[in-house]
Tab-separated table of N, CA and C in Angstrom:
chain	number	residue	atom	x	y	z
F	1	UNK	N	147.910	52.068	-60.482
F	1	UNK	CA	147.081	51.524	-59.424
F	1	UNK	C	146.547	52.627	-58.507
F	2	UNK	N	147.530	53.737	-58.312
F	2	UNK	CA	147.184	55.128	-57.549
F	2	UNK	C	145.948	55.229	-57.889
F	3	UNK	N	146.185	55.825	-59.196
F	3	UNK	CA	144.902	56.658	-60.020
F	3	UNK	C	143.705	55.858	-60.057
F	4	UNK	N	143.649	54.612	-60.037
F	4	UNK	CA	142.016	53.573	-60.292
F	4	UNK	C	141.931	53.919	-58.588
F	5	UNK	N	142.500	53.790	-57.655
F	5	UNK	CA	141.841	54.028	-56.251
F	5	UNK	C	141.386	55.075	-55.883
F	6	UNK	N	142.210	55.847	-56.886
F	6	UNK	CA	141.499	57.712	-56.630
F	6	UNK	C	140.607	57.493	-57.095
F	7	UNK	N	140.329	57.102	-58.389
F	7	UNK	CA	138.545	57.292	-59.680
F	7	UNK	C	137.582	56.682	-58.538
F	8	UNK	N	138.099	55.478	-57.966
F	8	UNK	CA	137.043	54.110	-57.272
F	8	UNK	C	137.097	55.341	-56.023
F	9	UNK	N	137.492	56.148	-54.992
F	9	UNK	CA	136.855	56.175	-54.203
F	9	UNK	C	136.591	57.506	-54.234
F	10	UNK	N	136.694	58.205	-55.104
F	10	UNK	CA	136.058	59.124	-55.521
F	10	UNK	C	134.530	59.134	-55.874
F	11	UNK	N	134.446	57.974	-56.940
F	11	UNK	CA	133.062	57.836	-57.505
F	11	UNK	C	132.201	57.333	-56.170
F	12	UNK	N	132.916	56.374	-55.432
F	12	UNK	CA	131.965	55.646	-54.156
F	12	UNK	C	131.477	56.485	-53.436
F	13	UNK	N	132.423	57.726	-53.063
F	13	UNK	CA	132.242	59.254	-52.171
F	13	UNK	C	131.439	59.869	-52.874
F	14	UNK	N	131.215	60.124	-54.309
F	14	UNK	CA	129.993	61.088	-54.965
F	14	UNK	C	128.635	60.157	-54.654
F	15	UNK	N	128.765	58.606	-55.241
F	15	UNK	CA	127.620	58.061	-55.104
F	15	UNK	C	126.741	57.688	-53.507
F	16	UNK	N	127.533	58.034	-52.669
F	16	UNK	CA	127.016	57.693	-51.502
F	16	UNK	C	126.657	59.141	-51.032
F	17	UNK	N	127.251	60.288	-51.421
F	17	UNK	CA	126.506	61.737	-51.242
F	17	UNK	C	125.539	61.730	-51.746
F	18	UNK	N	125.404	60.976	-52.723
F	18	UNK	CA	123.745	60.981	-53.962
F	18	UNK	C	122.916	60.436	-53.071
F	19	UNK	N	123.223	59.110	-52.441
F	19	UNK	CA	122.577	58.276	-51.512
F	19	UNK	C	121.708	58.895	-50.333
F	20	UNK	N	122.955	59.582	-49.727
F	20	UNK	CA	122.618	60.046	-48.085
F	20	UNK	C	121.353	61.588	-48.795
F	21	UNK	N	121.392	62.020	-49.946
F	21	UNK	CA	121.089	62.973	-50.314
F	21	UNK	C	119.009	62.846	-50.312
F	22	UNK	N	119.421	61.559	-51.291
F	22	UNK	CA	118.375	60.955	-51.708
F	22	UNK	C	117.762	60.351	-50.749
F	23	UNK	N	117.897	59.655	-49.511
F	23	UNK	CA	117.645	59.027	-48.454
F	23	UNK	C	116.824	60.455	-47.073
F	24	UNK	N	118.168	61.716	-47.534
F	24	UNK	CA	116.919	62.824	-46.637
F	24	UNK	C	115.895	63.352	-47.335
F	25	UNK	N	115.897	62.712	-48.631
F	25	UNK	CA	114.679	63.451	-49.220
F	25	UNK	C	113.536	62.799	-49.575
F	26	UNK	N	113.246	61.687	-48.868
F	26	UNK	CA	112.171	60.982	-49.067
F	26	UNK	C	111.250	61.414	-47.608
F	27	UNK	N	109.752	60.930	-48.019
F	27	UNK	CA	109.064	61.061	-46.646
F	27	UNK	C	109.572	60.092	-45.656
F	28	UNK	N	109.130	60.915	-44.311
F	28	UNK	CA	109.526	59.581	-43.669
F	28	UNK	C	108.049	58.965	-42.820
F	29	UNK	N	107.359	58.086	-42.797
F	29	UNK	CA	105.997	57.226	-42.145
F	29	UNK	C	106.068	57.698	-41.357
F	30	UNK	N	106.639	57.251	-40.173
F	30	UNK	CA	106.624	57.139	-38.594
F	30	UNK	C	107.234	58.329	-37.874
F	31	UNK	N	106.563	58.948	-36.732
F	31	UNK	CA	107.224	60.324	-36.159
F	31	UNK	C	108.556	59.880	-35.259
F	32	UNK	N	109.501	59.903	-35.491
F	32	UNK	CA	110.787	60.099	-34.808
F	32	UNK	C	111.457	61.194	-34.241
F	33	UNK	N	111.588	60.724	-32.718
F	33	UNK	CA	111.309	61.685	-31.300
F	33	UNK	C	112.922	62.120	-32.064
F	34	UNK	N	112.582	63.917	-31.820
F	34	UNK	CA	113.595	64.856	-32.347
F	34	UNK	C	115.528	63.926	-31.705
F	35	UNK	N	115.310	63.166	-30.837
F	35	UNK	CA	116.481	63.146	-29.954
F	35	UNK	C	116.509	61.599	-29.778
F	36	UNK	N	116.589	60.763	-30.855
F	36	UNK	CA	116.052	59.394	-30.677
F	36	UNK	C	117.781	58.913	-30.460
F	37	UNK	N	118.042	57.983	-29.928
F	37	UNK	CA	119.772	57.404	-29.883
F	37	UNK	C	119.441	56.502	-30.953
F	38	UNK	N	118.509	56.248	-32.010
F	38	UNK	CA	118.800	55.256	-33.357
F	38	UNK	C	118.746	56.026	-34.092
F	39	UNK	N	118.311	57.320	-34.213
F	39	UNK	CA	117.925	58.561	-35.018
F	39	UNK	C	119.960	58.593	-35.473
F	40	UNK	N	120.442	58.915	-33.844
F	40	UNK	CA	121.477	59.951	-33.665
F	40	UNK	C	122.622	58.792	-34.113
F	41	UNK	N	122.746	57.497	-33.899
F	41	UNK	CA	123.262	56.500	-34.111
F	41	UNK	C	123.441	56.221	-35.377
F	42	UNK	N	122.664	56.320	-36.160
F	42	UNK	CA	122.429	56.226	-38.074
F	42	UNK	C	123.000	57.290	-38.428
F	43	UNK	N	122.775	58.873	-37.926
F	43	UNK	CA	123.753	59.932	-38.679
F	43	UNK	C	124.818	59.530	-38.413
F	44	UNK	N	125.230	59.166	-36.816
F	44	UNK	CA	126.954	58.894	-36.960
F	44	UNK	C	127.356	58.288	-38.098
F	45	UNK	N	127.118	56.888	-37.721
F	45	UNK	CA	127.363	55.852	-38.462
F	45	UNK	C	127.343	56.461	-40.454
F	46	UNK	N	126.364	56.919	-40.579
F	46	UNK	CA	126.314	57.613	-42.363
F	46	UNK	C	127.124	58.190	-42.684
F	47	UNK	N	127.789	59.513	-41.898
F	47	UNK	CA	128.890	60.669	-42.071
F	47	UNK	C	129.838	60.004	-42.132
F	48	UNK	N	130.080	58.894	-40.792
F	48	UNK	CA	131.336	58.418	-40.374
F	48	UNK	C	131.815	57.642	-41.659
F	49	UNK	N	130.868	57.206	-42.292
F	49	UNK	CA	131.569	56.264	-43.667
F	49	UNK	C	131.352	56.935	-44.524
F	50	UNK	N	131.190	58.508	-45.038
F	50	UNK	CA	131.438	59.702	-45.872
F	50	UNK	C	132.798	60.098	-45.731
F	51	UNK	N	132.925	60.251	-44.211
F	51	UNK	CA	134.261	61.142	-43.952
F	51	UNK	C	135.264	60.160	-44.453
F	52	UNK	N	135.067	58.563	-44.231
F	52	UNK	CA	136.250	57.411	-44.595
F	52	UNK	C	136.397	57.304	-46.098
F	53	UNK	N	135.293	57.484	-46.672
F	53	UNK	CA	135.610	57.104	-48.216
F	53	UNK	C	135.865	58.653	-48.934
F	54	UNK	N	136.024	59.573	-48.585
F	54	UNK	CA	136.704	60.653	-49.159
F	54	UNK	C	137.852	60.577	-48.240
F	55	UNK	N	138.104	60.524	-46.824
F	55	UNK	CA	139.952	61.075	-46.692
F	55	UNK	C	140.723	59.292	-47.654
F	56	UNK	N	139.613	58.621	-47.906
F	56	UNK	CA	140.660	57.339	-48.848
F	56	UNK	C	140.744	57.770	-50.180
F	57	UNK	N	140.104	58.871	-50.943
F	57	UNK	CA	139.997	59.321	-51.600
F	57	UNK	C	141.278	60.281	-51.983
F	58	UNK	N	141.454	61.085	-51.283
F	58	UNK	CA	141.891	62.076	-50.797
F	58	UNK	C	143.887	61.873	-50.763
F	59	UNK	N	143.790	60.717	-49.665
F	59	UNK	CA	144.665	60.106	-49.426
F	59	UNK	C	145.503	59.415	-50.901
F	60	UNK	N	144.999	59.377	-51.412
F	60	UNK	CA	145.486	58.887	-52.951
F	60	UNK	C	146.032	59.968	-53.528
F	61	UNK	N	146.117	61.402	-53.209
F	61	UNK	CA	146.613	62.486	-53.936
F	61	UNK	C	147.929	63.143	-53.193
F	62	UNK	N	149.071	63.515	-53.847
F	62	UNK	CA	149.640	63.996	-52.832
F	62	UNK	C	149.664	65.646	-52.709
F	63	UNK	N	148.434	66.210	-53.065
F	63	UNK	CA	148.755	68.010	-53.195
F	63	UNK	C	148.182	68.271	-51.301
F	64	UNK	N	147.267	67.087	-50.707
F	64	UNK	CA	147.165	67.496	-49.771
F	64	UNK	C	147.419	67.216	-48.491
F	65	UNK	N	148.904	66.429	-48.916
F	65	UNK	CA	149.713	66.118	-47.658
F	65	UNK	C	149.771	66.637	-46.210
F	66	UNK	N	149.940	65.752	-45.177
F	66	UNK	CA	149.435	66.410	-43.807
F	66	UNK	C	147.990	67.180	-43.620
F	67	UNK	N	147.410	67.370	-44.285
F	67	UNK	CA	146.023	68.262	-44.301
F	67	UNK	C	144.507	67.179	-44.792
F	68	UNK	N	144.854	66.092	-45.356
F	68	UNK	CA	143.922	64.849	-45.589
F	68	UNK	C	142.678	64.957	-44.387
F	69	UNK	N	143.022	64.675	-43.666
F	69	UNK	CA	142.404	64.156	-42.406
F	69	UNK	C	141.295	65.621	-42.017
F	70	UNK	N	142.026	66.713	-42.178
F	70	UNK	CA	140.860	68.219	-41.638
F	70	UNK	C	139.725	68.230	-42.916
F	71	UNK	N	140.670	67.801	-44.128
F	71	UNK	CA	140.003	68.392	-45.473
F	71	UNK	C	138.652	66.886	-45.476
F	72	UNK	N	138.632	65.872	-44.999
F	72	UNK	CA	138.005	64.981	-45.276
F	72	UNK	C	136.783	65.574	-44.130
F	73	UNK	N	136.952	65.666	-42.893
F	73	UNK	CA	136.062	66.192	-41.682
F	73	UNK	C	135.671	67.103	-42.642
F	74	UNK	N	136.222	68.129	-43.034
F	74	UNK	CA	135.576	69.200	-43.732
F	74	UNK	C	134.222	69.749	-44.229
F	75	UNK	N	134.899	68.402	-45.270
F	75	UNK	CA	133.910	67.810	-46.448
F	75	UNK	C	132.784	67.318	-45.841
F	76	UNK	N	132.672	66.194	-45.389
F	76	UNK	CA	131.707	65.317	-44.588
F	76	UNK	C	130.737	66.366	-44.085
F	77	UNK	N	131.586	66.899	-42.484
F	77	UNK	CA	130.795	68.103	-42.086
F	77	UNK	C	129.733	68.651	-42.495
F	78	UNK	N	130.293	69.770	-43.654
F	78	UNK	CA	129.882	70.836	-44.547
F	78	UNK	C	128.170	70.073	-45.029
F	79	UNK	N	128.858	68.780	-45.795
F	79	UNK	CA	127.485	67.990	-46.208
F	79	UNK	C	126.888	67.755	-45.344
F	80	UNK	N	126.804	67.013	-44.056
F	80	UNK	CA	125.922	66.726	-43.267
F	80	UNK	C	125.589	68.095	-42.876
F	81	UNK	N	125.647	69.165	-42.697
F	81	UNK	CA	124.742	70.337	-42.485
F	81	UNK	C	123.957	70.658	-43.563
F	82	UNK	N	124.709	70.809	-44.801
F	82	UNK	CA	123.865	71.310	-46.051
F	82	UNK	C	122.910	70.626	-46.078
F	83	UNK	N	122.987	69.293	-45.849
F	83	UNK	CA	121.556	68.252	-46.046
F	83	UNK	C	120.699	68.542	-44.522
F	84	UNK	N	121.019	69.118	-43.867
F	84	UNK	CA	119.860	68.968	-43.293
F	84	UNK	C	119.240	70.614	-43.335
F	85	UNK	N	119.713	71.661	-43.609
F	85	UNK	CA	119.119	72.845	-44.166
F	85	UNK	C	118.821	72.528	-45.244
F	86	UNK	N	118.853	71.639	-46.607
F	86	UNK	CA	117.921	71.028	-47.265
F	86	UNK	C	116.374	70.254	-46.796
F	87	UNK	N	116.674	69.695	-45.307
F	87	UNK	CA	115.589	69.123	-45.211
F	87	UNK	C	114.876	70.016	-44.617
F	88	UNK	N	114.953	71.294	-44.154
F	88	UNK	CA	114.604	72.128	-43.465
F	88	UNK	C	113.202	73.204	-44.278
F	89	UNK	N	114.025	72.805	-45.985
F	89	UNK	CA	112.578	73.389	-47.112
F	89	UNK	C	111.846	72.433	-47.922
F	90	UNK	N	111.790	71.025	-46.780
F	90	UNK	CA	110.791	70.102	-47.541
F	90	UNK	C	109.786	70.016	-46.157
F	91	UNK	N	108.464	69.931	-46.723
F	91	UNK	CA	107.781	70.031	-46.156
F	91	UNK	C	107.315	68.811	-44.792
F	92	UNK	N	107.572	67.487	-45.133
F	92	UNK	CA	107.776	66.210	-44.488
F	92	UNK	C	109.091	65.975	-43.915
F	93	UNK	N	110.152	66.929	-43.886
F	93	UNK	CA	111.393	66.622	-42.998
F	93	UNK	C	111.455	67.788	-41.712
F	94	UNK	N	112.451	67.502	-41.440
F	94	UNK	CA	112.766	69.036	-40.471
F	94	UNK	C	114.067	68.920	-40.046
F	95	UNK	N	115.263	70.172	-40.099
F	95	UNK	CA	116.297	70.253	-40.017
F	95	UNK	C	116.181	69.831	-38.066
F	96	UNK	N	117.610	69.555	-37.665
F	96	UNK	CA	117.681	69.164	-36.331
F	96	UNK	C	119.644	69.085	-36.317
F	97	UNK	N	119.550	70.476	-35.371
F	97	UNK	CA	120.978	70.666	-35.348
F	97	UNK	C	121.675	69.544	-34.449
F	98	UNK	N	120.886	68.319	-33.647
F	98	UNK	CA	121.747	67.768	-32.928
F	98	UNK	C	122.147	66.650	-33.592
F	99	UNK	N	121.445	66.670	-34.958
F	99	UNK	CA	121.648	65.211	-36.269
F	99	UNK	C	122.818	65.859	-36.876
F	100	UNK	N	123.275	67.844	-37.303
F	100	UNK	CA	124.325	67.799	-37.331
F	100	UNK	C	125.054	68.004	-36.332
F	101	UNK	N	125.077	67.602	-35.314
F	101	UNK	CA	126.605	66.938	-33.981
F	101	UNK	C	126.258	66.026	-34.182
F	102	UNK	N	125.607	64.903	-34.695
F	102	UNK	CA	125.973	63.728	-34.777
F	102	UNK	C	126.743	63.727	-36.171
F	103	UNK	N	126.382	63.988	-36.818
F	103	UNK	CA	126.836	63.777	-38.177
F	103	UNK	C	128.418	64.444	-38.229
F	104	UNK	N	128.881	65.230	-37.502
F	104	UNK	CA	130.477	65.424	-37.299
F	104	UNK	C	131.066	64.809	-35.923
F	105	UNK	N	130.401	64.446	-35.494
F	105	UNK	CA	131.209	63.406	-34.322
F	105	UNK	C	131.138	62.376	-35.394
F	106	UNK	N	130.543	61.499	-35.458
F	106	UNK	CA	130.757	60.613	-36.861
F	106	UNK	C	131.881	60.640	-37.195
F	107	UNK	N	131.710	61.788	-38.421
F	107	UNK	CA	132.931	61.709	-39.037
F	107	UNK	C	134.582	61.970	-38.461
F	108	UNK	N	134.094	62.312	-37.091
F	108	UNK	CA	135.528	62.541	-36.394
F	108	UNK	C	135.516	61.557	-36.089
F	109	UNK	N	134.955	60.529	-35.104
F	109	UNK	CA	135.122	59.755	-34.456
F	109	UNK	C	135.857	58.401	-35.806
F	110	UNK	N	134.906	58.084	-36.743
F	110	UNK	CA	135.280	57.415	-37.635
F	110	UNK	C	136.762	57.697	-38.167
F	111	UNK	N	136.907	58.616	-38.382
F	111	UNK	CA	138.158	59.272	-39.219
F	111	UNK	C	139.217	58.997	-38.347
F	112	UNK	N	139.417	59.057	-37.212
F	112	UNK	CA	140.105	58.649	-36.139
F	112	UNK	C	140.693	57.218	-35.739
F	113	UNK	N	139.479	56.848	-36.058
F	113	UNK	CA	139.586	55.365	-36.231
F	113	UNK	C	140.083	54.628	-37.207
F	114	UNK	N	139.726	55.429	-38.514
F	114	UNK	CA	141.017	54.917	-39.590
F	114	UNK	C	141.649	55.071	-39.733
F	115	UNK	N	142.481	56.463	-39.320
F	115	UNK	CA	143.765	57.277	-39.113
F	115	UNK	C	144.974	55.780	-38.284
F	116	UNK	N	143.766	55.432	-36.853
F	116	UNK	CA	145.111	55.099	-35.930
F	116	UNK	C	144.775	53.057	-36.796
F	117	UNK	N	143.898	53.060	-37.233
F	117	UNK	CA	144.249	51.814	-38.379
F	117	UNK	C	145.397	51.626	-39.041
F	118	UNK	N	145.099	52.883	-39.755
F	118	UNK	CA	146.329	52.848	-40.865
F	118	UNK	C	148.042	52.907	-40.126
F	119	UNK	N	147.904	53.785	-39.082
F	119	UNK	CA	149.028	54.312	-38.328
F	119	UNK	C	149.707	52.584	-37.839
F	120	UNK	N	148.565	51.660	-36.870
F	120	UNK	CA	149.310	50.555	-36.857
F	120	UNK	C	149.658	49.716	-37.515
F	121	UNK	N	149.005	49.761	-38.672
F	121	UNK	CA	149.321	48.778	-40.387
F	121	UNK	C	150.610	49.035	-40.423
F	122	UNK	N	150.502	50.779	-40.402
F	122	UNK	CA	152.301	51.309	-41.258
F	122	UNK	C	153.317	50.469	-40.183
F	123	UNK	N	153.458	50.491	-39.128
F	123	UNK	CA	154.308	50.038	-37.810
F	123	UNK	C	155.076	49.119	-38.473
């Protein structure tokens, strides 16, 4: 049962990197003010359920005991920057370092939130 929750949220964590990937790489219509709170609200919210479905991922293994939780921020992180220095060499996007602070508050804030989930489940 371990191992199918590792494959399942493993694959959900690759396919939703494909997603968020594929989603900065389309045009976008309408000009959206560099500093919009629905702009900054949607990265949270995107990372924040990156960072959850890899530390559940993650969490299914035991080589990275006590360390889950940094290695999942990590991850998340790392991607939400890479994608937006991706969007930075398409010609219809533009990188915006305050989409990545949103995009790791996200995933902290989220990650936090499932951490002290799980913490009162265990109780």
């Amino acid at each position: 049962m371990i191992r199918k929750r590792l494959y399942l949220y493993s694959i959900l964590s690759m396919i939703y990197m494909g997603f968020l990937f594929y989603v900065s790489s389309i045009p976008i219509e309408i000009e959206v003010p560099s500093f919009s709170a629905l702009d900054k609200l949607t990265h949270l919210v995107a990372y924040g359920v990156l960072a959850c479905l890899i530390y559940l991922a993650l969490h299914e293994t035991n080589a990275l005991k006590g360390y889950v939780l940094g290695v999942a921020f990590a991850i998340s992180f790392s991607y939400g920057a890479l994608n937006e220095i991706h969007q930075y060499f398409l010609p219809w996007r533009e990188a915006d370092v305050f989409d990545t602070i949103a995009n790791g508050m996200g995933a902290f804030l989220f990650l936090v939130a499932l951490r002290l989930k799980i913490h009162n489940r265990n109780r």
